[in-house]
Each structure stands twice: as C-alpha cells, then as structure tokens.
Amino acid sequence: QSALTQPPSVSGSPGQSVTISCTGTSSDIGTYNRVSWYQQPPGTAPKLMIYDVSNRPSGVPDRFSGSKSGNTASLTISGLQAEDEADYYCSLYTSSNTLVFGGGTKLTVL
Amino acid sequence: QVQLVESGGGVVQPGMSLRLSCAASGFRFTTYGFHWVRQAPGEGLEWVAVLYSDGSRIYYADSVKGRFTISRDNPKSTVYLQMNSLRVEDTAVYYCARDLSLGSLDLSGRGTLVTVSS
C-alpha cells in the first residue's frame, strides 16, 4: 500500500489562508482522482470536507477547496477561523480497492 | 435522523475475539457501502475494511486480512466487524463510515474503543 505524506503541522492567523499538501507518487495521486480530505477536531469523528480532489459535500463552507498538481493534492482553507483548528487527513482510494490515509496535519489557528 | 452508531467495543486479551456493530438510521441503508476505519490512541487514521452495497465486493487492509471479517444485515440496517486473533496493535477507536463515492466517507459514527491488553 502506498504512503501519503503530509506536513505534521501548519499554522495561520485568523483571516489568512493555509494550504495543506498530500504527496504521493505518479502511481497513485498522480494517476487517480479519488482523493478526499477530512477534518477531525480533538475527540471527534472525522468529517468529510473534500472528495474526488475538489468536490465539496453539502454543508461544507466554500472557504475549503481542494486541488491536485502532479503527485500532490492540496487542501486550502481561506479566511481562517478559530473553529478550523483540527487535524486534517488526506486519503486516496487505490486501484486495489483499498483506502490509504496520509499521516495527518495539525492545523493551529494563532 | 441520519446517523451511524457503533457498539461492541471493550477490553479483551490478545488472541481473543470481538464483534463490532454499526447501526444505521435515517437513510436508505441498502444503497450504500460501508467502511471500518480505526485510530490508535494519539495516532492517525487507518483504513480497515470496506463492504459495498452488492454484498460481494469486500476488501481488507493487509494488517487485518485473514483475521477480520466485515458483513452486513440489510433488514437490520447494521454492519458488523468480526475481529478474531486480536493483537495489542489492534487497540484503537473503531469508526464505521458510509461510502459516498469510492473511498469518500461522508458519514461517520462516534466510534467504539477496542483495547487489547493482557
């Protein structure tokens, strides 16, 4: 199973934008678009924020956006708010019908 | 109310078995696939297994293959995870999650804690 690499932590001030990267290889993220992003505040279940690279489920603010370039997928949060502080995970659905998660990124709102 | 509720967690010794349940409500259960995802204390998310709506497409993570079995009971709107030969490293909160679109999990339960310890 492939590994997806995320930065351990990112931070930003309220109102700013932050981007969290998720790096794979040409065989996974570089080829497939089944990339999702999850938000997980402490002690809660993960919440889907982005699916299929750039689609937002209903109810997710448009401050959250997803993109992909080459072997790297990205989650951008604009107009950062205190409530955005959480752990964020990317995932990829593979050609072997398995799901791989990134190691997670802790977002701190300063 | 659209929700998933896990149950069945607890403390067991290595080598023992446990069956987790995930009760769904508020939506058409039969049209969805379901995953189990786990999270060890202080660690990240780890995918465990998926069972699609047709009941025949089932896939497992290598770490649980041959020990865990995912199944569903459509009349009861419930998904199960039978866990055999449990190991200390299986200790985690286990989440049940609904599959929106091949690996995107749009609804999760609150999780149930499984502790494997001697």
JSON list of C-alpha atoms in Angstrom, two decimals:
[
{"chain": "A", "resi": 1, "resn": "GLN", "atom": "CA", "xyz": [0.00, 0.00, 0.00]},
{"chain": "A", "resi": 2, "resn": "SER", "atom": "CA", "xyz": [1.23, 3.47, -0.87]},
{"chain": "A", "resi": 3, "resn": "ALA", "atom": "CA", "xyz": [2.07, 6.10, 1.66]},
{"chain": "A", "resi": 4, "resn": "LEU", "atom": "CA", "xyz": [0.76, 9.65, 1.50]},
{"chain": "A", "resi": 5, "resn": "THR", "atom": "CA", "xyz": [2.96, 12.32, 3.04]},
{"chain": "A", "resi": 6, "resn": "GLN", "atom": "CA", "xyz": [1.53, 15.32, 4.86]},
{"chain": "A", "resi": 7, "resn": "PRO", "atom": "CA", "xyz": [3.34, 18.00, 6.87]},
{"chain": "A", "resi": 8, "resn": "PRO", "atom": "CA", "xyz": [2.97, 17.31, 10.60]},
{"chain": "A", "resi": 9, "resn": "SER", "atom": "CA", "xyz": [1.75, 20.82, 11.31]},
{"chain": "A", "resi": 10, "resn": "VAL", "atom": "CA", "xyz": [0.74, 24.11, 9.74]},
{"chain": "A", "resi": 11, "resn": "SER", "atom": "CA", "xyz": [-0.45, 27.34, 11.28]},
{"chain": "A", "resi": 12, "resn": "GLY", "atom": "CA", "xyz": [-2.04, 30.62, 10.33]},
{"chain": "A", "resi": 13, "resn": "SER", "atom": "CA", "xyz": [-3.73, 33.65, 11.79]},
{"chain": "A", "resi": 14, "resn": "PRO", "atom": "CA", "xyz": [-7.45, 34.32, 11.56]},
{"chain": "A", "resi": 15, "resn": "GLY", "atom": "CA", "xyz": [-8.38, 35.60, 8.13]},
{"chain": "A", "resi": 16, "resn": "GLN", "atom": "CA", "xyz": [-5.31, 34.18, 6.45]},
{"chain": "A", "resi": 17, "resn": "SER", "atom": "CA", "xyz": [-5.13, 31.25, 4.03]},
{"chain": "A", "resi": 18, "resn": "VAL", "atom": "CA", "xyz": [-3.31, 28.00, 4.66]},
{"chain": "A", "resi": 19, "resn": "THR", "atom": "CA", "xyz": [-2.57, 25.09, 2.37]},
{"chain": "A", "resi": 20, "resn": "ILE", "atom": "CA", "xyz": [-2.00, 21.50, 3.44]},
{"chain": "A", "resi": 21, "resn": "SER", "atom": "CA", "xyz": [-0.22, 19.22, 1.00]},
{"chain": "A", "resi": 22, "resn": "CYS", "atom": "CA", "xyz": [-0.58, 15.49, 0.46]},
{"chain": "A", "resi": 23, "resn": "THR", "atom": "CA", "xyz": [2.19, 13.96, -1.60]},
{"chain": "A", "resi": 24, "resn": "GLY", "atom": "CA", "xyz": [2.09, 10.55, -3.22]},
{"chain": "A", "resi": 25, "resn": "THR", "atom": "CA", "xyz": [3.66, 9.11, -6.34]},
{"chain": "A", "resi": 26, "resn": "SER", "atom": "CA", "xyz": [2.97, 9.00, -10.04]},
{"chain": "A", "resi": 27, "resn": "SER", "atom": "CA", "xyz": [1.34, 5.60, -9.47]},
{"chain": "A", "resi": 28, "resn": "ASP", "atom": "CA", "xyz": [-1.26, 6.82, -7.00]},
{"chain": "A", "resi": 29, "resn": "ILE", "atom": "CA", "xyz": [-2.15, 10.51, -6.63]},
{"chain": "A", "resi": 30, "resn": "GLY", "atom": "CA", "xyz": [-0.52, 11.23, -9.98]},
{"chain": "A", "resi": 31, "resn": "THR", "atom": "CA", "xyz": [-2.91, 8.83, -11.69]},
{"chain": "A", "resi": 32, "resn": "TYR", "atom": "CA", "xyz": [-6.12, 8.69, -9.69]},
{"chain": "A", "resi": 33, "resn": "ASN", "atom": "CA", "xyz": [-8.60, 11.37, -8.62]},
{"chain": "A", "resi": 34, "resn": "ARG", "atom": "CA", "xyz": [-10.20, 9.60, -5.65]},
{"chain": "A", "resi": 35, "resn": "VAL", "atom": "CA", "xyz": [-8.59, 11.99, -3.18]},
{"chain": "A", "resi": 36, "resn": "SER", "atom": "CA", "xyz": [-10.55, 13.10, -0.12]},
{"chain": "A", "resi": 37, "resn": "TRP", "atom": "CA", "xyz": [-9.85, 15.39, 2.83]},
{"chain": "A", "resi": 38, "resn": "TYR", "atom": "CA", "xyz": [-11.13, 15.02, 6.39]},
{"chain": "A", "resi": 39, "resn": "GLN", "atom": "CA", "xyz": [-11.27, 17.38, 9.35]},
{"chain": "A", "resi": 40, "resn": "GLN", "atom": "CA", "xyz": [-11.01, 15.92, 12.83]},
{"chain": "A", "resi": 41, "resn": "PRO", "atom": "CA", "xyz": [-11.21, 18.20, 15.88]},
{"chain": "A", "resi": 42, "resn": "PRO", "atom": "CA", "xyz": [-9.90, 16.53, 19.07]},
{"chain": "A", "resi": 43, "resn": "GLY", "atom": "CA", "xyz": [-12.12, 13.77, 20.41]},
{"chain": "A", "resi": 44, "resn": "THR", "atom": "CA", "xyz": [-14.48, 13.72, 17.44]},
{"chain": "A", "resi": 45, "resn": "ALA", "atom": "CA", "xyz": [-15.06, 11.59, 14.36]},
{"chain": "A", "resi": 46, "resn": "PRO", "atom": "CA", "xyz": [-13.51, 12.62, 11.05]},
{"chain": "A", "resi": 47, "resn": "LYS", "atom": "CA", "xyz": [-15.67, 14.82, 8.83]},
{"chain": "A", "resi": 48, "resn": "LEU", "atom": "CA", "xyz": [-15.50, 14.76, 5.04]},
{"chain": "A", "resi": 49, "resn": "MET", "atom": "CA", "xyz": [-14.51, 18.19, 3.67]},
{"chain": "A", "resi": 50, "resn": "ILE", "atom": "CA", "xyz": [-13.47, 17.44, 0.08]},
{"chain": "A", "resi": 51, "resn": "TYR", "atom": "CA", "xyz": [-13.93, 14.41, -2.17]},
{"chain": "A", "resi": 52, "resn": "ASP", "atom": "CA", "xyz": [-12.72, 13.47, -5.65]},
{"chain": "A", "resi": 53, "resn": "VAL", "atom": "CA", "xyz": [-9.94, 16.07, -5.39]},
{"chain": "A", "resi": 54, "resn": "SER", "atom": "CA", "xyz": [-12.07, 19.20, -5.43]},
{"chain": "A", "resi": 55, "resn": "ASN", "atom": "CA", "xyz": [-15.73, 18.49, -4.66]},
{"chain": "A", "resi": 56, "resn": "ARG", "atom": "CA", "xyz": [-17.34, 19.83, -1.51]},
{"chain": "A", "resi": 57, "resn": "PRO", "atom": "CA", "xyz": [-20.14, 17.92, 0.21]},
{"chain": "A", "resi": 58, "resn": "SER", "atom": "CA", "xyz": [-23.20, 19.97, 1.02]},
{"chain": "A", "resi": 59, "resn": "GLY", "atom": "CA", "xyz": [-22.77, 21.99, 4.18]},
{"chain": "A", "resi": 60, "resn": "VAL", "atom": "CA", "xyz": [-19.01, 22.45, 3.87]},
{"chain": "A", "resi": 61, "resn": "PRO", "atom": "CA", "xyz": [-18.11, 26.16, 3.61]},
{"chain": "A", "resi": 62, "resn": "ASP", "atom": "CA", "xyz": [-16.64, 27.31, 0.31]},
{"chain": "A", "resi": 63, "resn": "ARG", "atom": "CA", "xyz": [-13.61, 28.52, 2.28]},
{"chain": "A", "resi": 64, "resn": "PHE", "atom": "CA", "xyz": [-12.41, 24.95, 1.87]},
{"chain": "A", "resi": 65, "resn": "SER", "atom": "CA", "xyz": [-11.09, 23.98, -1.54]},
{"chain": "A", "resi": 66, "resn": "GLY", "atom": "CA", "xyz": [-9.11, 21.10, -2.98]},
{"chain": "A", "resi": 67, "resn": "SER", "atom": "CA", "xyz": [-6.79, 20.75, -5.93]},
{"chain": "A", "resi": 68, "resn": "LYS", "atom": "CA", "xyz": [-4.18, 18.46, -7.40]},
{"chain": "A", "resi": 69, "resn": "SER", "atom": "CA", "xyz": [-0.97, 19.04, -9.33]},
{"chain": "A", "resi": 70, "resn": "GLY", "atom": "CA", "xyz": [1.17, 16.13, -10.40]},
{"chain": "A", "resi": 71, "resn": "ASN", "atom": "CA", "xyz": [1.73, 13.80, -7.45]},
{"chain": "A", "resi": 72, "resn": "THR", "atom": "CA", "xyz": [0.49, 16.27, -4.84]},
{"chain": "A", "resi": 73, "resn": "ALA", "atom": "CA", "xyz": [-3.03, 17.04, -3.69]},
{"chain": "A", "resi": 74, "resn": "SER", "atom": "CA", "xyz": [-3.73, 20.14, -1.64]},
{"chain": "A", "resi": 75, "resn": "LEU", "atom": "CA", "xyz": [-6.37, 21.44, 0.72]},
{"chain": "A", "resi": 76, "resn": "THR", "atom": "CA", "xyz": [-6.62, 25.21, 1.00]},
{"chain": "A", "resi": 77, "resn": "ILE", "atom": "CA", "xyz": [-8.53, 26.95, 3.76]},
{"chain": "A", "resi": 78, "resn": "SER", "atom": "CA", "xyz": [-9.13, 30.63, 3.16]},
{"chain": "A", "resi": 79, "resn": "GLY", "atom": "CA", "xyz": [-10.41, 33.17, 5.66]},
{"chain": "A", "resi": 80, "resn": "LEU", "atom": "CA", "xyz": [-9.09, 31.04, 8.51]},
{"chain": "A", "resi": 81, "resn": "GLN", "atom": "CA", "xyz": [-11.31, 30.85, 11.58]},
{"chain": "A", "resi": 82, "resn": "ALA", "atom": "CA", "xyz": [-10.64, 29.62, 15.11]},
{"chain": "A", "resi": 83, "resn": "GLU", "atom": "CA", "xyz": [-13.09, 26.76, 14.58]},
{"chain": "A", "resi": 84, "resn": "ASP", "atom": "CA", "xyz": [-10.91, 25.40, 11.76]},
{"chain": "A", "resi": 85, "resn": "GLU", "atom": "CA", "xyz": [-8.30, 24.28, 14.28]},
{"chain": "A", "resi": 86, "resn": "ALA", "atom": "CA", "xyz": [-8.17, 20.49, 13.93]},
{"chain": "A", "resi": 87, "resn": "ASP", "atom": "CA", "xyz": [-6.27, 17.58, 12.46]},
{"chain": "A", "resi": 88, "resn": "TYR", "atom": "CA", "xyz": [-6.64, 17.16, 8.71]},
{"chain": "A", "resi": 89, "resn": "TYR", "atom": "CA", "xyz": [-6.17, 13.92, 6.79]},
{"chain": "A", "resi": 90, "resn": "CYS", "atom": "CA", "xyz": [-5.98, 13.21, 3.10]},
{"chain": "A", "resi": 91, "resn": "SER", "atom": "CA", "xyz": [-6.95, 9.85, 1.67]},
{"chain": "A", "resi": 92, "resn": "LEU", "atom": "CA", "xyz": [-6.68, 8.05, -1.64]},
{"chain": "A", "resi": 93, "resn": "TYR", "atom": "CA", "xyz": [-8.79, 5.21, -2.95]},
{"chain": "A", "resi": 94, "resn": "THR", "atom": "CA", "xyz": [-6.36, 2.93, -4.75]},
{"chain": "A", "resi": 95, "resn": "SER", "atom": "CA", "xyz": [-6.60, 0.73, -7.82]},
{"chain": "A", "resi": 96, "resn": "SER", "atom": "CA", "xyz": [-6.54, -2.25, -5.42]},
{"chain": "A", "resi": 97, "resn": "ASN", "atom": "CA", "xyz": [-9.80, -1.06, -3.88]},
{"chain": "A", "resi": 98, "resn": "THR", "atom": "CA", "xyz": [-8.13, -0.10, -0.63]},
{"chain": "A", "resi": 99, "resn": "LEU", "atom": "CA", "xyz": [-8.11, 3.24, 1.13]},
{"chain": "A", "resi": 100, "resn": "VAL", "atom": "CA", "xyz": [-4.88, 4.90, 2.22]},
{"chain": "A", "resi": 101, "resn": "PHE", "atom": "CA", "xyz": [-4.70, 7.83, 4.63]},
{"chain": "A", "resi": 102, "resn": "GLY", "atom": "CA", "xyz": [-1.98, 10.39, 5.00]},
{"chain": "A", "resi": 103, "resn": "GLY", "atom": "CA", "xyz": [-0.30, 10.78, 8.36]},
{"chain": "A", "resi": 104, "resn": "GLY", "atom": "CA", "xyz": [-2.34, 13.84, 9.26]},
{"chain": "A", "resi": 105, "resn": "THR", "atom": "CA", "xyz": [-1.60, 17.53, 9.69]},
{"chain": "A", "resi": 106, "resn": "LYS", "atom": "CA", "xyz": [-2.34, 19.53, 12.83]},
{"chain": "A", "resi": 107, "resn": "LEU", "atom": "CA", "xyz": [-3.68, 22.98, 11.96]},
{"chain": "A", "resi": 108, "resn": "THR", "atom": "CA", "xyz": [-3.16, 25.64, 14.61]},
{"chain": "A", "resi": 109, "resn": "VAL", "atom": "CA", "xyz": [-5.00, 28.95, 14.37]},
{"chain": "A", "resi": 110, "resn": "LEU", "atom": "CA", "xyz": [-2.76, 31.51, 16.02]},
{"chain": "B", "resi": 1, "resn": "GLN", "atom": "CA", "xyz": [-32.05, 11.40, 11.93]},
{"chain": "B", "resi": 2, "resn": "VAL", "atom": "CA", "xyz": [-29.23, 10.31, 9.66]},
{"chain": "B", "resi": 3, "resn": "GLN", "atom": "CA", "xyz": [-26.66, 8.55, 11.82]},
{"chain": "B", "resi": 4, "resn": "LEU", "atom": "CA", "xyz": [-24.36, 5.61, 12.42]},
{"chain": "B", "resi": 5, "resn": "VAL", "atom": "CA", "xyz": [-23.92, 4.22, 15.92]},
{"chain": "B", "resi": 6, "resn": "GLU", "atom": "CA", "xyz": [-21.12, 1.80, 16.73]},
{"chain": "B", "resi": 7, "resn": "SER", "atom": "CA", "xyz": [-21.15, -0.61, 19.63]},
{"chain": "B", "resi": 8, "resn": "GLY", "atom": "CA", "xyz": [-19.40, -3.72, 20.87]},
{"chain": "B", "resi": 9, "resn": "GLY", "atom": "CA", "xyz": [-16.05, -2.35, 21.91]},
{"chain": "B", "resi": 10, "resn": "GLY", "atom": "CA", "xyz": [-14.35, -3.33, 25.13]},
{"chain": "B", "resi": 11, "resn": "VAL", "atom": "CA", "xyz": [-11.25, -4.75, 26.75]},
{"chain": "B", "resi": 12, "resn": "VAL", "atom": "CA", "xyz": [-10.04, -8.17, 25.61]},
{"chain": "B", "resi": 13, "resn": "GLN", "atom": "CA", "xyz": [-6.89, -10.22, 25.90]},
{"chain": "B", "resi": 14, "resn": "PRO", "atom": "CA", "xyz": [-4.60, -10.94, 22.96]},
{"chain": "B", "resi": 15, "resn": "GLY", "atom": "CA", "xyz": [-5.87, -13.82, 20.87]},
{"chain": "B", "resi": 16, "resn": "MET", "atom": "CA", "xyz": [-9.50, -13.28, 21.76]},
{"chain": "B", "resi": 17, "resn": "SER", "atom": "CA", "xyz": [-12.38, -12.21, 19.53]},
{"chain": "B", "resi": 18, "resn": "LEU", "atom": "CA", "xyz": [-14.80, -9.30, 19.45]},
{"chain": "B", "resi": 19, "resn": "ARG", "atom": "CA", "xyz": [-17.66, -8.30, 17.18]},
{"chain": "B", "resi": 20, "resn": "LEU", "atom": "CA", "xyz": [-18.42, -4.66, 16.50]},
{"chain": "B", "resi": 21, "resn": "SER", "atom": "CA", "xyz": [-21.79, -3.47, 15.26]},
{"chain": "B", "resi": 22, "resn": "CYS", "atom": "CA", "xyz": [-22.76, -0.33, 13.37]},
{"chain": "B", "resi": 23, "resn": "ALA", "atom": "CA", "xyz": [-26.45, 0.54, 13.35]},
{"chain": "B", "resi": 24, "resn": "ALA", "atom": "CA", "xyz": [-27.60, 2.88, 10.59]},
{"chain": "B", "resi": 25, "resn": "SER", "atom": "CA", "xyz": [-30.71, 5.00, 10.56]},
{"chain": "B", "resi": 26, "resn": "GLY", "atom": "CA", "xyz": [-32.31, 7.84, 8.65]},
{"chain": "B", "resi": 27, "resn": "PHE", "atom": "CA", "xyz": [-31.26, 6.82, 5.15]},
{"chain": "B", "resi": 28, "resn": "ARG", "atom": "CA", "xyz": [-31.61, 4.00, 2.65]},
{"chain": "B", "resi": 29, "resn": "PHE", "atom": "CA", "xyz": [-29.10, 1.51, 4.02]},
{"chain": "B", "resi": 30, "resn": "THR", "atom": "CA", "xyz": [-29.14, -0.90, 1.10]},
{"chain": "B", "resi": 31, "resn": "THR", "atom": "CA", "xyz": [-27.79, 1.61, -1.42]},
{"chain": "B", "resi": 32, "resn": "TYR", "atom": "CA", "xyz": [-24.55, 2.30, 0.41]},
{"chain": "B", "resi": 33, "resn": "GLY", "atom": "CA", "xyz": [-21.23, 0.65, 1.03]},
{"chain": "B", "resi": 34, "resn": "PHE", "atom": "CA", "xyz": [-19.61, 0.91, 4.45]},
{"chain": "B", "resi": 35, "resn": "HIS", "atom": "CA", "xyz": [-16.07, 1.09, 5.75]},
{"chain": "B", "resi": 36, "resn": "TRP", "atom": "CA", "xyz": [-14.43, 0.49, 9.08]},
{"chain": "B", "resi": 37, "resn": "VAL", "atom": "CA", "xyz": [-11.62, 2.89, 9.95]},
{"chain": "B", "resi": 38, "resn": "ARG", "atom": "CA", "xyz": [-9.60, 2.80, 13.15]},
{"chain": "B", "resi": 39, "resn": "GLN", "atom": "CA", "xyz": [-7.45, 5.22, 15.10]},
{"chain": "B", "resi": 40, "resn": "ALA", "atom": "CA", "xyz": [-4.95, 4.07, 17.69]},
{"chain": "B", "resi": 41, "resn": "PRO", "atom": "CA", "xyz": [-4.54, 6.38, 20.71]},
{"chain": "B", "resi": 42, "resn": "GLY", "atom": "CA", "xyz": [-2.69, 9.52, 19.65]},
{"chain": "B", "resi": 43, "resn": "GLU", "atom": "CA", "xyz": [-2.22, 8.23, 16.12]},
{"chain": "B", "resi": 44, "resn": "GLY", "atom": "CA", "xyz": [-3.68, 8.86, 12.67]},
{"chain": "B", "resi": 45, "resn": "LEU", "atom": "CA", "xyz": [-6.48, 7.20, 10.77]},
{"chain": "B", "resi": 46, "resn": "GLU", "atom": "CA", "xyz": [-6.05, 3.68, 9.41]},
{"chain": "B", "resi": 47, "resn": "TRP", "atom": "CA", "xyz": [-8.46, 2.08, 6.99]},
{"chain": "B", "resi": 48, "resn": "VAL", "atom": "CA", "xyz": [-9.60, -1.43, 7.94]},
{"chain": "B", "resi": 49, "resn": "ALA", "atom": "CA", "xyz": [-12.19, -2.78, 5.51]},
{"chain": "B", "resi": 50, "resn": "VAL", "atom": "CA", "xyz": [-15.00, -1.99, 3.10]},
{"chain": "B", "resi": 51, "resn": "LEU", "atom": "CA", "xyz": [-18.17, -3.83, 2.08]},
{"chain": "B", "resi": 52, "resn": "TYR", "atom": "CA", "xyz": [-20.13, -2.46, -0.85]},
{"chain": "B", "resi": 53, "resn": "SER", "atom": "CA", "xyz": [-23.88, -2.45, -1.33]},
{"chain": "B", "resi": 54, "resn": "ASP", "atom": "CA", "xyz": [-23.90, -5.52, -3.56]},
{"chain": "B", "resi": 55, "resn": "GLY", "atom": "CA", "xyz": [-22.50, -7.54, -0.67]},
{"chain": "B", "resi": 56, "resn": "SER", "atom": "CA", "xyz": [-19.92, -9.26, -2.82]},
{"chain": "B", "resi": 57, "resn": "ARG", "atom": "CA", "xyz": [-17.22, -6.63, -3.09]},
{"chain": "B", "resi": 58, "resn": "ILE", "atom": "CA", "xyz": [-15.24, -6.82, 0.13]},
{"chain": "B", "resi": 59, "resn": "TYR", "atom": "CA", "xyz": [-11.71, -5.59, 0.69]},
{"chain": "B", "resi": 60, "resn": "TYR", "atom": "CA", "xyz": [-9.37, -5.54, 3.69]},
{"chain": "B", "resi": 61, "resn": "ALA", "atom": "CA", "xyz": [-6.20, -3.84, 4.81]},
{"chain": "B", "resi": 62, "resn": "ASP", "atom": "CA", "xyz": [-3.23, -6.19, 4.84]},
{"chain": "B", "resi": 63, "resn": "SER", "atom": "CA", "xyz": [-2.89, -5.68, 8.60]},
{"chain": "B", "resi": 64, "resn": "VAL", "atom": "CA", "xyz": [-6.25, -7.38, 9.28]},
{"chain": "B", "resi": 65, "resn": "LYS", "atom": "CA", "xyz": [-6.68, -9.71, 6.34]},
{"chain": "B", "resi": 66, "resn": "GLY", "atom": "CA", "xyz": [-7.47, -13.24, 7.47]},
{"chain": "B", "resi": 67, "resn": "ARG", "atom": "CA", "xyz": [-8.38, -12.09, 10.99]},
{"chain": "B", "resi": 68, "resn": "PHE", "atom": "CA", "xyz": [-11.24, -9.60, 10.50]},
{"chain": "B", "resi": 69, "resn": "THR", "atom": "CA", "xyz": [-14.49, -10.11, 8.61]},
{"chain": "B", "resi": 70, "resn": "ILE", "atom": "CA", "xyz": [-16.88, -7.37, 7.56]},
{"chain": "B", "resi": 71, "resn": "SER", "atom": "CA", "xyz": [-20.52, -8.20, 6.91]},
{"chain": "B", "resi": 72, "resn": "ARG", "atom": "CA", "xyz": [-23.94, -6.57, 6.74]},
{"chain": "B", "resi": 73, "resn": "ASP", "atom": "CA", "xyz": [-27.53, -7.38, 7.66]},
{"chain": "B", "resi": 74, "resn": "ASN", "atom": "CA", "xyz": [-29.74, -5.31, 5.39]},
{"chain": "B", "resi": 75, "resn": "PRO", "atom": "CA", "xyz": [-33.05, -5.96, 7.22]},
{"chain": "B", "resi": 76, "resn": "LYS", "atom": "CA", "xyz": [-31.41, -4.74, 10.43]},
{"chain": "B", "resi": 77, "resn": "SER", "atom": "CA", "xyz": [-29.54, -1.87, 8.71]},
{"chain": "B", "resi": 78, "resn": "THR", "atom": "CA", "xyz": [-26.42, -2.98, 10.52]},
{"chain": "B", "resi": 79, "resn": "VAL", "atom": "CA", "xyz": [-22.80, -3.52, 9.54]},
{"chain": "B", "resi": 80, "resn": "TYR", "atom": "CA", "xyz": [-20.53, -5.79, 11.53]},
{"chain": "B", "resi": 81, "resn": "LEU", "atom": "CA", "xyz": [-16.82, -6.27, 12.03]},
{"chain": "B", "resi": 82, "resn": "GLN", "atom": "CA", "xyz": [-15.86, -9.66, 13.41]},
{"chain": "B", "resi": 83, "resn": "MET", "atom": "CA", "xyz": [-12.37, -9.42, 14.85]},
{"chain": "B", "resi": 84, "resn": "ASN", "atom": "CA", "xyz": [-10.51, -12.63, 15.64]},
{"chain": "B", "resi": 85, "resn": "SER", "atom": "CA", "xyz": [-6.99, -13.31, 16.91]},
{"chain": "B", "resi": 86, "resn": "LEU", "atom": "CA", "xyz": [-6.79, -9.80, 18.28]},
{"chain": "B", "resi": 87, "resn": "ARG", "atom": "CA", "xyz": [-3.37, -8.26, 18.87]},
{"chain": "B", "resi": 88, "resn": "VAL", "atom": "CA", "xyz": [-2.19, -5.46, 21.10]},
{"chain": "B", "resi": 89, "resn": "GLU", "atom": "CA", "xyz": [-1.68, -3.33, 17.98]},
{"chain": "B", "resi": 90, "resn": "ASP", "atom": "CA", "xyz": [-5.39, -3.61, 17.17]},
{"chain": "B", "resi": 91, "resn": "THR", "atom": "CA", "xyz": [-6.11, -1.29, 20.10]},
{"chain": "B", "resi": 92, "resn": "ALA", "atom": "CA", "xyz": [-7.95, 1.70, 18.67]},
{"chain": "B", "resi": 93, "resn": "VAL", "atom": "CA", "xyz": [-11.19, 3.59, 18.33]},
{"chain": "B", "resi": 94, "resn": "TYR", "atom": "CA", "xyz": [-13.09, 1.92, 15.50]},
{"chain": "B", "resi": 95, "resn": "TYR", "atom": "CA", "xyz": [-15.29, 4.11, 13.31]},
{"chain": "B", "resi": 96, "resn": "CYS", "atom": "CA", "xyz": [-17.96, 2.92, 10.94]},
{"chain": "B", "resi": 97, "resn": "ALA", "atom": "CA", "xyz": [-18.36, 5.16, 7.90]},
{"chain": "B", "resi": 98, "resn": "ARG", "atom": "CA", "xyz": [-20.67, 5.42, 4.91]},
{"chain": "B", "resi": 99, "resn": "ASP", "atom": "CA", "xyz": [-19.17, 5.44, 1.42]},
{"chain": "B", "resi": 100, "resn": "LEU", "atom": "CA", "xyz": [-20.30, 8.37, -0.71]},
{"chain": "B", "resi": 101, "resn": "SER", "atom": "CA", "xyz": [-18.16, 7.74, -3.75]},
{"chain": "B", "resi": 102, "resn": "LEU", "atom": "CA", "xyz": [-15.41, 5.11, -3.82]},
{"chain": "B", "resi": 103, "resn": "GLY", "atom": "CA", "xyz": [-13.48, 5.92, -0.70]},
{"chain": "B", "resi": 104, "resn": "SER", "atom": "CA", "xyz": [-15.03, 9.23, 0.29]},
{"chain": "B", "resi": 105, "resn": "LEU", "atom": "CA", "xyz": [-16.66, 8.73, 3.67]},
{"chain": "B", "resi": 106, "resn": "ASP", "atom": "CA", "xyz": [-19.46, 11.21, 4.14]},
{"chain": "B", "resi": 107, "resn": "LEU", "atom": "CA", "xyz": [-20.94, 9.97, 7.41]},
{"chain": "B", "resi": 108, "resn": "SER", "atom": "CA", "xyz": [-19.15, 8.51, 10.43]},
{"chain": "B", "resi": 109, "resn": "GLY", "atom": "CA", "xyz": [-20.25, 7.28, 13.79]},
{"chain": "B", "resi": 110, "resn": "ARG", "atom": "CA", "xyz": [-18.71, 8.41, 17.07]},
{"chain": "B", "resi": 111, "resn": "GLY", "atom": "CA", "xyz": [-16.63, 5.26, 17.28]},
{"chain": "B", "resi": 112, "resn": "THR", "atom": "CA", "xyz": [-16.19, 2.43, 19.76]},
{"chain": "B", "resi": 113, "resn": "LEU", "atom": "CA", "xyz": [-12.99, 1.77, 21.70]},
{"chain": "B", "resi": 114, "resn": "VAL", "atom": "CA", "xyz": [-11.31, -1.62, 21.48]},
{"chain": "B", "resi": 115, "resn": "THR", "atom": "CA", "xyz": [-8.50, -2.29, 23.92]},
{"chain": "B", "resi": 116, "resn": "VAL", "atom": "CA", "xyz": [-6.40, -5.42, 23.55]},
{"chain": "B", "resi": 117, "resn": "SER", "atom": "CA", "xyz": [-4.28, -5.98, 26.61]},
{"chain": "B", "resi": 118, "resn": "SER", "atom": "CA", "xyz": [-3.07, -8.79, 28.81]}
]
